[in-house]
Coordinates of C-alpha atoms in Angstrom, one line a residue:
M1 CA 6.0 -50.3 -35.7
K2 CA 7.3 -51.1 -39.0
G3 CA 6.4 -54.2 -41.1
K4 CA 4.3 -57.4 -39.9
V5 CA 4.2 -59.1 -37.1
L6 CA 5.3 -63.0 -37.9
V7 CA 3.5 -65.5 -35.3
A8 CA 6.1 -68.8 -36.2
Y9 CA 5.3 -72.1 -34.4
G10 CA 6.5 -75.6 -33.9
S11 CA 3.6 -77.7 -33.3
T12 CA 3.1 -81.6 -33.8
N13 CA -0.2 -82.3 -33.0
G14 CA -1.8 -79.2 -34.0
S15 CA -2.4 -77.6 -30.1
T16 CA 0.1 -75.2 -30.5
A17 CA -0.7 -74.1 -33.9
E18 CA -4.0 -73.4 -32.6
I19 CA -2.6 -71.6 -29.6
A20 CA -0.7 -69.4 -32.4
E21 CA -3.6 -69.0 -34.4
R22 CA -5.3 -67.2 -32.2
I23 CA -2.6 -65.0 -30.6
G24 CA -2.3 -63.7 -34.7
E25 CA -6.3 -63.2 -34.4
V26 CA -5.6 -61.2 -30.8
L27 CA -2.8 -59.2 -32.6
A28 CA -5.1 -58.4 -35.8
K29 CA -8.0 -57.4 -33.7
E30 CA -5.3 -54.7 -32.0
G31 CA -4.4 -53.5 -35.5
L32 CA -1.2 -55.2 -36.3
A33 CA -0.6 -56.7 -39.7
V34 CA -0.1 -60.7 -38.9
D35 CA 1.2 -63.5 -40.5
V36 CA 0.8 -67.2 -38.8
L37 CA 3.2 -69.8 -40.2
P38 CA 4.7 -72.8 -39.3
A39 CA 8.5 -72.3 -38.3
A40 CA 9.4 -74.4 -40.9
D41 CA 7.6 -72.1 -43.9
A42 CA 8.8 -68.7 -42.4
T43 CA 12.2 -68.6 -44.4
D44 CA 12.5 -64.4 -44.5
L45 CA 12.2 -62.2 -42.0
A46 CA 12.9 -59.1 -43.9
S47 CA 9.3 -58.0 -43.8
Y48 CA 8.6 -58.6 -40.1
G49 CA 9.0 -55.8 -37.5
A50 CA 8.6 -58.2 -34.7
V51 CA 8.4 -62.2 -34.1
V52 CA 6.2 -64.3 -31.8
L53 CA 7.9 -67.6 -31.7
G54 CA 6.3 -70.6 -29.8
G55 CA 6.8 -74.3 -29.4
G56 CA 5.1 -77.6 -28.1
L57 CA 6.9 -79.0 -25.1
Y58 CA 8.2 -82.9 -25.6
A59 CA 9.8 -84.1 -22.6
G60 CA 10.9 -81.1 -21.6
H61 CA 12.2 -79.6 -25.1
W62 CA 10.8 -77.4 -27.7
Q63 CA 9.4 -78.9 -30.7
R64 CA 12.3 -79.5 -33.4
D65 CA 10.9 -77.0 -35.9
A66 CA 10.7 -73.9 -33.4
R67 CA 14.2 -75.0 -32.3
R68 CA 15.6 -75.0 -36.0
F69 CA 13.8 -71.9 -36.8
A70 CA 15.7 -70.2 -33.7
R71 CA 18.7 -71.4 -34.5
R72 CA 18.4 -70.5 -38.3
H73 CA 17.2 -66.7 -37.7
R74 CA 19.3 -66.4 -34.8
K75 CA 20.7 -63.1 -36.1
A76 CA 17.6 -61.3 -37.5
L77 CA 16.0 -62.3 -34.3
T78 CA 18.4 -59.9 -32.1
Q79 CA 17.3 -56.9 -34.8
R80 CA 13.8 -57.1 -33.7
P81 CA 11.4 -57.4 -30.9
V82 CA 10.7 -61.2 -29.6
W83 CA 8.3 -62.8 -27.4
L84 CA 8.5 -66.9 -27.2
F85 CA 5.7 -69.3 -25.9
S86 CA 5.7 -72.8 -25.1
S87 CA 2.7 -75.2 -24.8
G88 CA 2.7 -78.7 -23.4
P89 CA 1.6 -79.1 -19.5
L90 CA -1.2 -81.6 -19.7
D91 CA -2.4 -80.3 -16.4
P92 CA -4.1 -76.8 -15.2
S93 CA -0.8 -75.4 -13.7
A94 CA 0.2 -73.2 -16.5
S95 CA -3.0 -71.2 -15.9
E96 CA -2.7 -71.1 -11.9
R97 CA 1.4 -70.1 -11.9
D98 CA 3.9 -68.7 -14.0
I99 CA 6.3 -71.8 -15.5
P100 CA 9.4 -70.7 -16.4
P101 CA 11.1 -71.8 -19.6
A102 CA 12.6 -75.2 -20.5
P103 CA 16.5 -75.0 -20.4
G104 CA 16.6 -74.9 -24.0
V105 CA 14.1 -72.3 -24.2
R106 CA 15.8 -70.0 -22.0
R107 CA 19.0 -70.2 -23.9
V108 CA 16.9 -69.2 -27.0
A109 CA 15.5 -66.4 -24.8
D110 CA 19.0 -65.3 -23.6
R111 CA 20.3 -65.5 -27.6
V112 CA 17.8 -63.5 -29.1
D113 CA 17.1 -61.0 -26.2
A114 CA 13.3 -62.0 -26.0
R115 CA 10.9 -59.7 -24.5
G116 CA 9.3 -62.5 -23.1
H117 CA 8.2 -65.8 -22.5
I118 CA 4.9 -68.0 -21.4
T119 CA 4.0 -71.2 -21.0
F120 CA 0.6 -72.2 -21.6
G121 CA -1.2 -75.5 -21.0
G122 CA -0.8 -77.6 -23.7
R123 CA -3.4 -80.6 -25.5
L124 CA -2.9 -84.2 -26.4
E125 CA -6.1 -86.4 -27.3
G126 CA -7.7 -88.1 -30.2
E127 CA -5.6 -89.6 -32.7
V128 CA -1.6 -88.2 -31.9
K129 CA 1.7 -88.5 -33.6
G130 CA 4.4 -90.3 -31.8
R131 CA 4.4 -93.4 -29.6
I132 CA 4.8 -91.3 -26.0
A133 CA 2.0 -89.3 -26.8
R134 CA -0.1 -92.0 -27.8
M135 CA 0.6 -93.7 -24.8
I136 CA -0.4 -90.9 -22.8
V137 CA -3.4 -90.2 -24.4
N138 CA -4.2 -94.3 -23.9
S139 CA -3.6 -94.3 -20.5
G140 CA -6.1 -91.4 -20.0
K141 CA -3.6 -88.7 -18.8
G142 CA -4.1 -86.4 -22.3
G143 CA -6.7 -83.6 -22.5
D144 CA -7.1 -80.0 -23.3
Y145 CA -5.4 -77.8 -21.0
R146 CA -5.6 -74.8 -23.0
D147 CA -6.5 -71.3 -21.5
F148 CA -7.8 -69.3 -24.3
E149 CA -8.5 -66.3 -22.3
Q150 CA -5.0 -66.4 -20.9
I151 CA -3.4 -66.6 -24.5
S152 CA -5.6 -63.7 -25.7
R153 CA -4.5 -61.4 -22.6
W154 CA -1.0 -62.5 -23.3
A155 CA -1.4 -61.6 -27.0
A156 CA -3.1 -58.3 -26.5
M157 CA -0.2 -57.2 -24.0
V158 CA 2.2 -58.2 -26.8
A159 CA 0.2 -55.7 -28.9
R160 CA 0.2 -52.9 -26.4
D161 CA 4.1 -53.3 -26.0
L162 CA 4.7 -53.2 -29.8
E163 CA 2.5 -50.0 -30.1
G164 CA 4.6 -48.3 -27.4
P165 CA 7.3 -45.8 -28.1
G166 CA 10.2 -46.6 -29.9
I167 CA 8.9 -49.8 -32.0

């Protein structure tokens, strides 16, 4: 594959950022050059041969910075391999079954011809931003439902796909 892989993410409370970091670590371990950046900081895709874009889900919508990144870089994204991930369910469901992308994420996937999408469990605990997030944590319904083994397996699959013929 020519160029580096960009792992860009939209994260409000840090959970999605930590998922993106793990994806970046696995891609690097697989021998790929990787940059992991907040979506708002990724301004030029020229040096990237592939992109992994993720966003936290809030009330069924991708985090704002991930949506803006996809919109701002739509043309560039259609010209390279792209994978998408979401994080959000505050229960073990994402580790137990495939959760389809939220409608807005599905539209992004279709517009950029994404090679794949996965939904990972989320984390919401401690001091969090946002009134609704605080209500969830204060009601005892938060927690950490991320499955880092699942995240690592998915990232390794992306790396194998990038090493395949024609990339």
